[in-house]
Structures are given as structure tokens and as C-alpha cells.
DNA sequence: CCATGAGCCTTC
DNA sequence: AAGGCTCATGGG
């Protein structure tokens, strides 16, 4: 028997593929076990090796795990495209997307307990015109569809109809939501409506649970899986529809390599599979809105027929000219809250900062307490009496001023913990807090929401978690305590994020019978975003798009951010300078660059960071310039210096 | 003479 | 990334 050479994708760092030999014929997409260096790794057969070097001694494939391949060819095509577009070697792409516990796991015969008859597939009687126009997309090849509709406009109902239609045609559905662990309601709702227990997939599941869902979906047994980003990467050769809910969520962008944008990957994958993808949001991303405008996506706006209630008018409170209580509440907002409590109605207050205070400032010399590993001010937590760095996670139990050694500090910049303290002094025990610090588990979250829902508390204060679409009929007032920190970020999406957050939180007020009111406190009432909150959303998108165009930002230009980081400051600087010179030499006139410059957060985890940004209208230039960066880095790198190539970046600090 | 540990090199 | 290798350092 002759020897076959196979290229394998292994979940290891150095490069894309490694070549191994086997006497057997192994189909592409099979999982194999091999010796790699001195350890054992599991990988995927990518294909027959195209070149064999005589001076490399190839190892034999140890074991083939599958009798039929787990990863379809189209899946591998998607994988290659991802690796190529995001400038990430296949190995890193693989380790970022497929759990090791899956790669090495025995294929399970999952009994998913679903009989065809028990699935509730009868379509809704509703004559909603969107149903008719949308269900046609199932089984008609690739299409990207943007569903723009506020909460309560029936978005989820449309997803359910599409899922049913797709299952009816014998195909499977992948349904992606951000932060599935925080929104178990949607799973319950889908399960009730479809008549089977819908499996959930995300990276925090136990390996056992993960394997069950993975193999259950892969075998075609589960007709639907709902999950976080990683659910998109469960392979199956029978996928008929991909849904991405809350498509505007910036958490769909993965920060670690491969730093892919899930929504964009979903569209790319659907295109490869030749199936429809549906993106839904009450406040679509500017990118998706633009794609809808230029015809790349089909645009479907859900008119507010489903609930006649209009959004309440959003009013701005200028903090510069207001009397302010405890540096937190304008007298005007205080009066409003007081009035609502007297009528036993409920209030939601948004403050986008966790902990007690944003900064600790030395009373003696005025120095801000900083993390020793990062150039970042420490957040103080009163409960537990410690300071914490939000970038490296380091906790400081005992701290003193780095300049004068004193340990007497003034807290500055309120977080939710302090806000609760102040509000309790003003309004009594009727205040409850909701942020990721108070939510340590599903159960805790559910109990906080239930307590508030049942009326045990009148005021809930929290971070953006409170904007996540929970419905509280008694909420008639929404207050935004401070949005200015979000708007002052050096980030071209700051405006968009603020708009989305404000619209989402405003949507929590007076959703039902009672009339709602929304107040936003700010020191910068003249900022354009505030003028657009009460207009038609179209106006916001058009203005934002023209601003983006004027400043050469996405979606008009592609962006790549290069970060060089190193424990030695001068080495990082020099390397970044050389690489940026090489790129500037090679770039065409339509390509624009920014930097190099020290990153806004100069030091993270003891690594000094230099940043360089490329903007180009031409997608193919990304690959070319990216390769220049990587090749030069390979030559220049010393010690533990790192290069990060972030294609379509969302993080600019 | 060997134990320890910091760089750096290789992984088909 | 991570194990392995090399070479410098240091105590007995
Ligand atoms: Zn001091
Ligand atoms: Zn830190």
C-alpha cells in the first residue's frame, strides 16, 4: 500500500498546517490523533499535502477518530476564509473556535428525545405581511436579511416562524444570541413554542454538556441549536438557516485571536452554505444598515403595528446648569423619582460603571491610584474594601499612594455600588442593583429580576445589563445617570454605541399601559447624538453615515489595527516604527494610515503597547499589508514581543 | 559536579 | 503555547 501525505489543521500556534503520513485513505474533514513534538494533539484533515519536502521527516498519523468526516468541506472553506480574512493562522483560528474537549471526544450517539410528530410546526395564523415575504427565503439559496424592529414589534415571532419553516423543509437552524447565559428566557420561549427542549451551546458549558449538544446537532438529531458565538462553529451538513439576534452587539466581536466579528462570519458562512441569514435588532449596527441601503442585505422594518405604543419622548438634563445631589442626581431627576415612588411605580437607572468609584485620589498629593501592571486607574469596591484593575484583574487589598506613601484616599467618579448607597440614603431600602458583580449566577440574576418584577423594590440601578430587554410593566421612568464617559472614548463607534444603549434603555419605559418618561443627564447636551434620539431612526443612521464618510471610517473604509506589545518599551516602539515604515512604503495612495503612536492604554499586563492603524477602501489590500506586517515582525521579534493584527477592530484603547 | 533558571528554538 | 535545549551562575 502506498503512503499518503495529509495536511492537518492542529490547534497549535506556530503555523497553519502540518503534514503527516498514513497508509490509509482518510477523507477530508476527519479528526485524527497525532504526536506533535513531545505531546499529543488532535486535529482535522484539511486535504492531501501539495508539497513534500525531502528533508522533513514526516510522522505518521496515530489514529483516525471518525469513520465518516465530522467537518464538511464547506465548513473547512469557511474556516480558511476566516483565517485569511482575519489574518490568523489556521491553528490559532481553530483553537479559538473549537473546544479541545470536542476535538478529542468520542462521537456520541445522542438521543435527543425529539420525535417529528411532537414538534409544533403549524404556522401562525397571523397575516403579518413580513411573514409572507420572509418565509420565502427558506430553501431559496443565500440571502442576508436585516430585520429592524423595536422590542415588542414581533421580531422573535418572525424568528419562530422561520425556524418552523426551515425544520419543515428538513433543515437545521443555528440561532445566535449575545450572552446566552444572561438571557435564559428566550430558550424557554422557543422550547414552548416549538414543542421540544431546545439545546443551548456556549463556551461555559461543561465538556460533557458541550459534547452532547455538539454531537446531537452534528448528527442532525437536534433541528435547532441556540447559543453564543461558538454555536456558529458546530459543524453539520444540513444547515438551512442562520439567525443572529441583537446583531448590533459589539460583544459579537471577539477580542482574542482569531478576532472575528460573529455577525460577519455568519453572513460569510451562510454565503458559503448557500442558505439565508437573518440579522435582527431594534438598533441595527451602522455597518448593517449601510449594507441594507446599498442592497447587500434585504431590509425589513417592522412597523409598530404590534404594539401601538410609541417610544416615550427622551428629555435631556444639562448637568452644567442643574443643582446636583451627591454628584449623582440632578434635582429634576430626583423630583421625578420621588414622584414615581409615591405612586408606587418603578424606576430604572443606568450607570455604566461597576464598583464604588472609578478612581481613588490621594488626599495628600492628588495622585490617582494606578495598577502596577497597567496604565489604568484602579476601580474601588467598597464591599470587600479592595481596588481592582479592570484590565488585568489584579486585586489590591492593601494599597498606598505610589508618590507619597499615604493611604488616605478620596473616591472620585461614581460606580453602581456608590449609586446604590446614595440612592438608599435618599429613598430608603427600595433600591436594588443589577450588574455583572451582583449577578454571579443565573439564579441570582433571576431572583433579582423577580424581586424587582414583583414590586419588592421601586428602583433598579445598574449597568447596561438593565437595557437587555426585560419587560417590567410598572417601570414608568428611565434615568441615565451618566453617559458622558462612553461618548468621550477615542472610538469612532462611540456615538453609535451611545445611541444604541440609550435607545435600548429608553425602550424599557412605559412599554405597557402606563405612560413612560426618559431622562438623560449629561454635561455635554450639545453633542449631536442627543438631538437625534427623538427623531426617526433613519435620520440618525444617515447623519452617522455621512460623518463616517467624511472622516474615512468604516463602512466606507476597511480598518486594520496593528498593536506591537512588549515588556521592553523601546523595543516595542522601534519594531512598530519599522513595520509602519514598511507599510507606508508599500501602500497605495487610497490607503491612509494613523500612527504609530503609544496606545491610549500604554501598558497592559506589564506590556507596553504601540498602535498603528490602516484604512483602505480595498479589501484585498488588507491581506497584502497584513502580510508585510507579519513578515517584518517575524524578522524583528525578540523575547516575548507580540504582534496583533486586528481586522475590523472594535477596541481602540 | 550537579541543580536551577532564564532565553531561545522547534514543533510536520 | 509549551516542552526541550543550552548556557551561565552558584553552592557544596
Ligand atoms: Zn499621595
Ligand atoms: Zn492591571
XYZ file of C-alpha atoms (C1' of nucleotides) and ligand atoms in Angstrom:
679
model
C 0.000 0.000 0.000
C 1.312 3.471 -0.846
C 1.877 6.243 1.671
C -0.481 9.216 1.670
C 0.551 12.709 2.785
C -2.085 14.824 4.540
C -2.118 18.442 5.649
C -3.643 18.663 9.116
C -5.035 21.650 10.960
C -3.787 21.363 14.539
C -4.910 23.682 17.340
C -1.372 24.949 17.883
C 0.228 28.331 17.467
C 3.174 28.142 15.065
C 1.560 27.881 11.642
C -1.456 26.830 9.721
C -0.956 23.188 8.872
C 1.399 20.292 9.482
C 1.921 17.380 7.144
C 1.581 13.795 8.370
C 1.502 10.441 6.618
C -0.845 7.497 6.617
C -1.241 4.215 4.784
C -4.993 4.624 4.844
C -7.259 6.759 2.747
C -8.607 9.345 5.164
C -11.439 11.580 3.994
C -11.071 15.347 4.288
C -12.725 16.668 7.463
C -11.926 13.644 9.623
C -10.456 14.077 13.078
C -7.097 12.484 13.758
C -4.740 11.974 16.673
C -1.019 12.647 16.206
C 2.228 13.113 18.063
C 3.260 16.745 17.806
C 6.689 17.459 19.252
C 6.609 15.623 22.504
C 2.847 15.856 23.046
C -0.334 14.503 21.607
C -2.659 16.731 19.586
C -5.986 16.215 17.853
C -6.609 17.853 14.519
C -8.593 17.866 11.301
C -7.559 16.529 7.897
C -7.509 19.545 5.597
C -6.564 17.662 2.443
C -3.761 15.890 0.631
C -0.446 17.700 1.010
C 0.515 19.636 -2.099
C 4.230 19.795 -1.479
C 6.511 17.383 0.267
C 9.993 18.412 1.371
C 12.602 15.661 1.208
C 14.452 16.974 4.274
C 11.494 16.829 6.654
C 10.827 13.525 8.322
C 7.059 13.257 8.457
C 5.336 11.481 11.287
C 2.578 9.001 10.899
C -0.999 9.744 11.827
C -1.569 7.885 15.045
C -5.268 7.280 14.880
C -8.299 8.301 12.840
C -11.143 9.160 15.199
C -14.046 9.215 12.756
C -15.360 6.649 10.342
C -17.072 9.423 8.458
C -15.809 13.018 8.426
C -17.191 15.405 11.049
C -16.288 18.640 9.262
C -17.932 19.124 5.861
C -15.935 20.667 3.068
C -17.942 23.890 3.197
C -17.101 24.187 6.866
C -13.406 23.981 6.013
C -13.909 26.556 3.280
C -15.410 28.892 5.868
C -12.502 28.166 8.181
C -9.963 29.014 5.517
C -11.739 32.227 4.648
C -11.866 33.242 8.285
C -8.182 32.558 8.735
C -7.405 34.509 5.603
C -9.647 37.499 6.248
C -8.729 37.921 9.915
C -5.022 37.339 9.217
C -4.880 34.493 11.713
C -3.052 31.172 11.189
C -5.445 28.229 10.909
C -4.165 26.686 14.127
C -4.987 29.766 16.192
C -8.318 30.107 14.416
C -9.088 26.522 15.344
C -8.138 26.779 18.990
C -10.211 29.930 19.313
C -13.332 28.399 17.879
C -13.381 24.660 18.693
C -13.018 23.411 22.255
C -10.246 20.864 22.770
C -12.712 18.696 24.658
C -14.726 18.421 21.441
C -11.780 17.720 19.181
C -10.672 14.740 21.205
C -14.093 13.468 22.216
C -15.606 10.186 21.236
C -18.528 10.713 18.890
C -21.691 10.384 20.964
C -24.892 8.839 19.792
C -27.193 11.430 21.229
C -30.766 10.544 21.830
C -32.255 13.994 21.636
C -35.693 12.880 22.564
C -37.404 14.632 19.709
C -39.913 12.815 17.623
C -41.022 14.505 14.432
C -44.631 14.455 15.492
C -44.091 16.278 18.744
C -42.616 19.358 17.053
C -45.161 22.095 16.742
C -44.859 23.158 13.176
C -48.220 24.659 12.392
C -47.592 28.160 11.168
C -49.076 31.193 12.766
C -52.437 32.431 11.512
C -51.151 35.912 11.683
C -51.341 37.665 8.369
C -48.366 39.836 9.154
C -47.024 40.740 5.747
C -43.445 40.273 6.861
C -44.087 36.561 7.407
C -45.138 36.045 3.842
C -42.217 37.901 2.396
C -39.676 36.337 4.749
C -40.581 32.651 4.836
C -39.865 32.603 1.099
C -36.156 32.970 1.860
C -36.009 29.439 3.301
C -34.691 26.954 0.779
C -34.018 29.658 -1.825
C -30.268 29.928 -1.566
C -28.203 32.628 0.063
C -29.757 35.857 1.238
C -28.791 38.271 4.015
C -31.782 39.875 5.698
C -31.802 42.695 8.201
C -34.829 42.761 10.478
C -35.172 46.180 12.068
C -37.779 46.242 14.805
C -38.101 47.559 18.330
C -38.735 45.201 21.232
C -42.332 44.116 21.111
C -42.566 44.537 17.361
C -42.727 40.772 16.915
C -39.134 40.060 15.953
C -38.976 36.834 17.939
C -42.276 35.662 16.421
C -40.755 36.046 13.000
C -37.694 34.045 14.029
C -40.015 31.308 15.289
C -41.938 31.183 12.012
C -38.681 30.984 10.085
C -37.366 28.216 12.314
C -40.572 26.233 11.793
C -40.467 26.699 8.056
C -36.863 25.572 7.971
C -37.455 22.494 10.149
C -40.418 21.619 7.967
C -38.088 21.501 4.987
C -35.946 19.055 6.949
C -33.115 21.503 7.618
C -31.378 22.675 10.794
C -31.131 26.144 12.281
C -28.322 27.915 14.166
C -29.667 30.740 16.318
C -27.060 33.053 17.840
C -27.677 35.473 20.683
C -25.187 37.548 22.672
C -24.632 36.386 26.249
C -26.949 33.396 26.285
C -26.161 32.745 29.935
C -27.841 36.014 30.830
C -30.991 35.529 28.775
C -32.479 32.107 29.521
C -35.999 33.404 28.767
C -35.502 33.079 25.030
C -34.625 29.381 25.362
C -37.765 28.751 27.371
C -39.911 30.649 24.899
C -38.516 28.789 21.893
C -38.895 25.430 23.634
C -42.519 26.131 24.493
C -43.386 27.299 21.024
C -41.596 24.511 19.190
C -42.601 21.659 21.476
C -39.136 20.354 22.291
C -36.372 21.296 24.634
C -34.060 23.496 22.565
C -30.383 22.714 23.194
C -28.105 25.525 24.307
C -24.442 25.838 23.393
C -21.806 28.201 24.736
C -18.213 28.037 25.900
C -19.023 27.976 29.612
C -20.871 24.642 29.412
C -19.228 21.623 30.986
C -17.327 19.425 28.483
C -19.964 16.685 28.864
C -22.852 19.015 28.103
C -20.939 20.612 25.245
C -20.258 17.228 23.682
C -23.879 16.195 23.915
C -25.118 19.293 22.091
C -22.259 19.240 19.576
C -22.825 15.632 18.530
C -26.583 15.943 18.752
C -26.534 18.830 16.283
C -23.801 17.341 14.129
C -25.766 14.127 13.649
C -28.817 16.119 12.616
C -30.809 14.969 15.618
C -31.395 18.461 17.020
C -33.180 20.596 14.438
C -32.165 23.806 16.211
C -29.350 24.986 18.435
C -29.320 28.287 20.264
C -26.107 29.678 21.590
C -23.390 32.252 21.863
C -20.700 32.864 19.250
C -19.233 29.363 19.455
C -22.532 27.777 18.342
C -21.873 29.003 14.793
C -18.953 26.590 14.657
C -20.831 23.356 15.324
C -20.458 21.550 12.010
C -23.350 19.942 10.185
C -24.062 19.290 6.526
C -27.738 20.071 6.853
C -27.865 23.716 7.961
C -30.730 25.638 6.368
C -30.826 28.937 8.248
C -28.667 31.114 10.492
C -30.201 33.705 12.800
C -28.206 36.398 14.605
C -30.275 38.295 17.140
C -29.165 41.674 18.529
C -26.806 41.859 15.586
C -25.556 45.311 16.643
C -23.988 43.962 19.874
C -20.314 44.794 19.955
C -19.707 41.691 22.092
C -20.009 39.737 18.845
C -16.512 40.923 18.109
C -14.010 38.578 19.688
C -11.042 40.426 21.113
C -8.646 37.479 21.390
C -7.272 35.892 18.259
C -8.981 34.968 15.980
C -10.645 38.331 16.497
C -13.565 37.699 14.265
C -16.901 39.532 14.178
C -19.580 36.878 14.600
C -22.197 38.668 12.521
C -19.805 38.990 9.598
C -18.779 35.349 9.960
C -22.431 34.298 9.973
C -23.022 36.136 6.694
C -19.844 34.695 5.170
C -20.797 31.170 6.288
C -24.369 31.458 5.030
C -23.000 32.559 1.679
C -20.736 29.502 1.520
C -23.586 27.193 2.589
C -25.923 28.943 0.172
C -28.561 29.447 2.871
C -30.310 32.540 4.281
C -29.042 34.501 7.260
C -31.320 36.759 9.299
C -29.866 39.602 11.361
C -32.206 41.259 13.821
C -32.008 44.340 16.006
C -34.013 47.230 17.380
C -30.961 49.398 16.722
C -29.005 47.857 13.859
C -25.295 48.428 13.519
C -24.332 51.228 11.161
C -22.493 48.651 9.049
C -25.601 46.509 8.592
C -27.807 49.493 7.936
C -25.367 50.567 5.258
C -25.397 47.084 3.717
C -29.173 47.238 3.642
C -29.092 50.648 1.983
C -26.754 49.519 -0.763
C -28.718 46.352 -1.386
C -26.301 43.811 0.030
C -28.845 42.939 2.700
C -32.594 42.831 2.305
C -34.101 45.357 4.707
C -37.296 44.677 6.598
C -38.587 47.248 9.011
C -41.224 46.065 11.428
C -43.698 48.850 11.808
C -45.036 49.396 15.250
C -48.369 47.777 14.449
C -47.782 45.069 17.015
C -47.800 47.445 19.923
C -49.308 50.789 19.219
C -47.306 52.407 21.961
C -44.761 54.871 20.732
C -41.458 55.300 22.470
C -41.671 57.960 25.161
C -40.051 61.301 24.486
C -36.453 61.396 25.672
C -35.507 64.515 27.635
C -32.016 65.798 28.253
C -30.943 67.257 31.584
C -27.977 69.625 31.335
C -25.833 68.939 34.385
C -23.854 72.158 33.853
C -26.876 74.227 34.787
C -28.510 71.852 37.289
C -28.330 71.543 41.026
C -26.842 68.145 41.648
C -27.313 65.946 44.700
C -24.256 63.966 45.833
C -22.663 64.392 42.446
C -25.142 61.860 41.085
C -28.670 63.147 40.687
C -29.973 66.387 39.320
C -32.767 67.859 41.415
C -35.056 67.430 38.428
C -34.450 63.697 38.180
C -34.655 63.396 41.958
C -38.091 65.004 41.938
C -39.254 62.682 39.158
C -38.066 59.584 41.010
C -39.727 60.804 44.191
C -42.985 61.339 42.350
C -42.912 57.830 40.816
C -42.202 56.140 44.122
C -45.088 57.985 45.714
C -47.357 56.491 43.030
C -45.701 53.110 43.660
C -44.361 52.951 40.122
C -40.899 51.734 39.193
C -37.703 53.399 38.056
C -34.707 52.093 36.086
C -31.429 53.975 36.401
C -28.467 53.359 34.106
C -24.924 53.977 35.229
C -22.291 52.474 33.014
C -19.649 51.828 35.634
C -19.321 48.976 38.102
C -17.826 49.170 41.558
C -17.845 52.030 44.062
C -15.650 54.622 42.459
C -13.801 54.953 39.199
C -10.719 56.488 40.795
C -9.030 56.769 44.132
C -7.152 60.018 44.564
C -4.548 60.574 47.254
C -5.797 63.202 49.685
C -2.300 64.448 50.359
C -0.752 64.775 46.901
C -3.585 64.225 44.428
C -2.082 61.210 42.676
C -4.555 58.747 41.146
C -4.055 55.178 42.314
C -2.970 53.071 39.358
C -2.488 49.384 38.659
C 1.151 48.340 38.937
C 0.852 46.198 35.770
C -1.258 48.567 33.659
C -1.512 52.272 32.999
C -5.061 52.318 34.278
C -6.756 53.802 37.336
C -7.978 51.216 39.812
C -11.678 50.834 40.496
C -12.543 50.812 44.174
C -15.010 48.273 45.583
C -16.377 49.181 48.979
C -17.899 45.763 49.551
C -14.748 43.802 50.353
C -12.693 47.016 50.597
C -10.339 46.459 47.709
C -9.193 48.123 44.494
C -9.234 46.208 41.230
C -7.779 46.664 37.778
C -10.396 46.014 35.130
C -7.738 45.132 32.543
C -5.518 42.582 34.289
C -7.914 41.678 37.087
C -5.314 42.277 39.807
C -6.860 42.889 43.217
C -5.208 45.226 45.714
C -6.312 44.550 49.294
C -3.862 46.960 50.853
C -2.760 49.977 48.946
C -0.973 53.222 49.453
C -0.109 56.180 47.272
C 2.744 55.434 44.894
C 4.054 59.000 45.235
C 3.840 59.896 48.925
C 3.014 56.617 50.634
C -0.150 57.899 52.307
C -3.165 55.620 52.426
C -5.919 58.176 52.710
C -7.937 58.427 49.510
C -10.775 60.376 48.044
C -13.122 58.446 45.801
C -13.970 60.040 42.512
C -16.436 59.083 39.767
C -19.433 57.102 40.943
C -19.950 53.443 40.130
C -23.149 51.465 40.649
C -22.132 50.443 44.166
C -21.874 54.055 45.263
C -25.009 54.997 43.355
C -26.956 52.397 45.345
C -25.532 53.772 48.574
C -26.595 57.323 47.694
C -29.991 56.291 46.402
C -30.687 54.253 49.552
C -29.907 57.301 51.646
C -32.324 59.328 49.563
C -35.119 56.826 49.009
C -34.608 54.037 51.554
C -34.327 50.303 51.075
C -36.335 50.231 47.890
C -33.191 50.261 45.729
C -31.670 47.174 44.101
C -28.538 46.832 41.959
C -28.096 44.843 38.751
C -24.649 44.490 37.223
C -22.255 41.646 36.486
C -20.903 41.927 40.044
C -24.290 41.321 41.639
C -25.131 38.620 39.082
C -22.934 35.694 39.996
C -25.221 33.028 38.525
C -28.445 32.532 36.553
C -30.262 32.007 39.796
C -29.022 35.224 41.339
C -29.967 37.137 38.210
C -33.387 35.553 38.092
C -34.015 36.340 41.748
C -33.016 39.997 41.306
C -35.304 40.306 38.290
C -38.149 38.515 40.057
C -37.832 40.672 43.150
C -37.988 43.791 41.041
C -40.789 42.460 38.860
C -42.882 41.571 41.886
C -42.584 45.122 43.171
C -40.359 44.419 46.146
C -38.197 47.299 45.010
C -39.054 50.562 43.287
C -35.666 51.489 41.910
C -33.235 49.312 39.988
C -29.857 50.805 39.231
C -27.349 49.026 37.041
C -25.016 48.856 34.096
C -26.125 48.136 30.533
C -27.433 44.818 31.774
C -30.665 46.629 32.670
C -31.165 47.500 28.987
C -31.182 43.850 27.928
C -34.841 43.624 27.091
C -36.512 42.573 30.312
C -40.055 43.786 30.499
C -41.301 45.490 33.619
C -44.837 46.836 33.198
C -44.574 49.119 36.232
C -41.473 50.926 35.005
C -42.590 54.407 34.056
C -39.314 56.244 34.448
C -35.893 55.556 32.989
C -32.974 57.736 34.004
C -29.500 57.708 32.523
C -27.207 58.978 35.271
C -24.145 59.429 33.111
C -23.376 58.593 29.512
C -20.534 61.058 29.033
C -17.728 58.563 29.683
C -18.995 56.413 26.820
C -19.144 59.382 24.462
C -15.652 60.576 25.262
C -13.913 57.362 24.183
C -11.415 57.633 21.318
C -13.528 55.290 19.235
C -15.341 56.067 16.004
C -18.220 53.870 17.170
C -18.715 55.747 20.463
C -21.570 57.757 19.015
C -23.272 54.667 17.645
C -22.865 52.747 20.904
C -24.289 55.591 22.918
C -27.247 55.845 20.554
C -27.935 52.122 20.735
C -27.620 51.958 24.502
C -29.820 54.998 25.033
C -32.496 53.724 22.666
C -32.444 50.277 24.241
C -32.741 51.614 27.762
C -35.349 54.172 26.762
C -37.363 51.293 25.352
C -37.752 49.963 28.906
C -40.006 52.858 29.926
C -43.763 52.690 29.722
C -43.813 49.658 27.483
C -47.325 48.768 28.572
C -50.402 50.637 29.642
C -48.758 53.372 31.629
C -47.053 56.317 30.026
C -43.290 56.356 30.388
C -40.700 59.090 30.758
C -36.996 59.072 29.950
C -34.353 61.490 31.240
C -30.687 61.593 30.316
C -28.194 63.515 32.430
C -25.156 64.886 30.646
C -22.547 67.606 30.822
C -22.494 67.770 27.025
C -26.092 68.259 25.905
C -24.880 69.826 22.655
C -23.479 66.522 21.350
C -25.281 65.528 18.147
C -26.432 62.133 19.394
C -28.772 63.782 21.891
C -30.512 65.746 19.157
C -31.308 62.564 17.265
C -32.875 60.438 19.978
C -36.384 61.643 19.316
C -36.173 61.650 15.528
C -36.857 58.831 13.164
C -34.010 56.333 13.368
C -33.315 56.848 9.680
C -32.090 60.315 10.495
C -29.557 59.004 12.993
C -28.194 56.457 10.532
C -27.942 58.943 7.707
C -26.113 61.509 9.814
C -23.814 58.895 11.292
C -23.039 57.536 7.825
C -22.186 60.951 6.468
C -19.909 61.576 9.444
C -18.196 58.231 8.819
C -17.761 59.022 5.167
C -16.320 62.419 5.864
C -13.713 61.003 8.239
C -12.865 57.899 6.176
C -14.240 55.467 8.720
C -15.968 52.122 8.195
C -18.195 51.132 6.498
C -16.608 53.334 3.800
C -13.097 52.159 4.606
C -11.752 48.864 5.883
C -9.712 49.232 9.017
C -6.861 47.207 10.447
C -5.238 47.991 13.757
C -1.747 46.761 14.447
C -0.544 46.516 18.026
C 3.013 45.679 18.977
C 3.434 44.955 22.643
C 6.493 44.066 24.652
C 7.775 44.144 28.200
C 10.557 46.393 26.938
C 9.197 49.763 25.915
C 11.883 50.859 23.446
C 11.863 47.515 21.650
C 8.106 47.743 21.059
C 8.473 51.310 19.822
C 11.294 50.544 17.399
C 9.580 47.497 15.957
C 6.334 49.373 15.455
C 8.199 52.204 13.745
C 9.953 49.862 11.336
C 6.783 47.967 10.475
C 4.814 51.162 9.939
C 7.539 52.478 7.609
C 7.397 49.283 5.543
C 3.631 49.544 5.290
C 3.755 53.215 4.355
C 6.240 52.381 1.592
C 4.001 49.676 0.173
C 0.639 51.359 0.486
C -1.205 52.889 -2.418
C -2.480 56.448 -2.406
C -6.038 55.494 -1.465
C -4.784 53.828 1.719
C -4.479 56.030 4.803
C -2.557 55.323 7.963
C -2.573 56.694 11.510
C 0.388 56.499 13.838
C 2.437 54.802 15.000
C 1.636 56.054 18.464
C 1.524 54.771 22.006
C -1.851 53.091 22.581
C -4.304 55.070 24.761
C -3.704 52.455 27.453
C 0.034 52.419 27.135
C 0.696 49.456 29.438
C -1.469 46.375 29.959
C -0.261 43.381 31.973
C 3.250 44.846 32.032
C 3.424 45.065 28.249
C 3.991 48.392 26.533
C 1.752 48.876 23.536
C 2.212 50.782 20.284
C -0.581 51.168 17.810
C -0.790 51.744 14.074
C -3.992 51.992 12.075
C -4.525 51.294 8.380
C -7.614 52.419 6.497
C -8.212 51.252 2.968
C -11.228 51.108 0.667
C -9.862 47.951 -0.916
C -10.407 44.664 0.965
C -7.618 42.862 -0.849
C -5.087 45.402 0.430
C -5.738 44.108 3.938
C -4.149 40.771 3.082
C -1.199 42.423 1.344
C -0.402 44.955 4.074
C -1.112 42.408 6.793
C 1.413 40.079 5.278
C 4.023 42.834 5.211
C 3.422 43.401 8.913
C 3.687 39.716 9.772
C 6.768 39.059 7.666
C 8.628 42.012 9.096
C 7.597 41.081 12.579
C 8.999 37.577 12.164
C 12.386 39.099 11.401
C 12.297 41.761 14.101
C 10.707 39.988 17.020
C 12.688 39.468 20.189
C 11.858 37.971 23.538
C 8.160 37.894 24.230
C 7.233 40.660 21.845
C 3.762 40.239 20.318
C 2.053 41.378 17.144
C -1.685 41.722 16.987
C -3.389 42.296 13.657
C -6.954 43.325 14.321
C -9.065 43.379 11.151
C -12.257 45.438 11.584
C -11.250 46.489 15.104
C -13.744 47.445 17.822
C -11.277 48.208 20.575
C -9.122 51.312 20.347
C -7.650 51.615 23.812
C 29.888 18.447 39.894
C 25.175 18.965 39.535
C 20.983 21.747 40.422
C 18.457 25.918 38.994
C 16.742 29.064 35.778
C 16.478 32.454 32.137
C 16.429 32.908 26.989
C 15.505 30.821 22.555
C 14.189 27.319 19.376
C 11.351 23.760 17.294
C 7.176 21.747 16.540
C 5.412 18.119 10.169
C 1.821 27.822 23.583
C 4.926 24.645 25.573
C 8.268 21.322 26.185
C 13.104 20.816 25.478
C 17.738 22.528 24.923
C 21.822 25.441 26.035
C 24.470 28.079 28.665
C 25.520 30.906 32.590
C 25.561 31.047 37.573
C 26.333 29.288 42.093
C 26.634 26.372 46.228
C 28.864 22.131 48.081
Zn -0.035 60.756 47.645
Zn -3.837 45.944 35.723
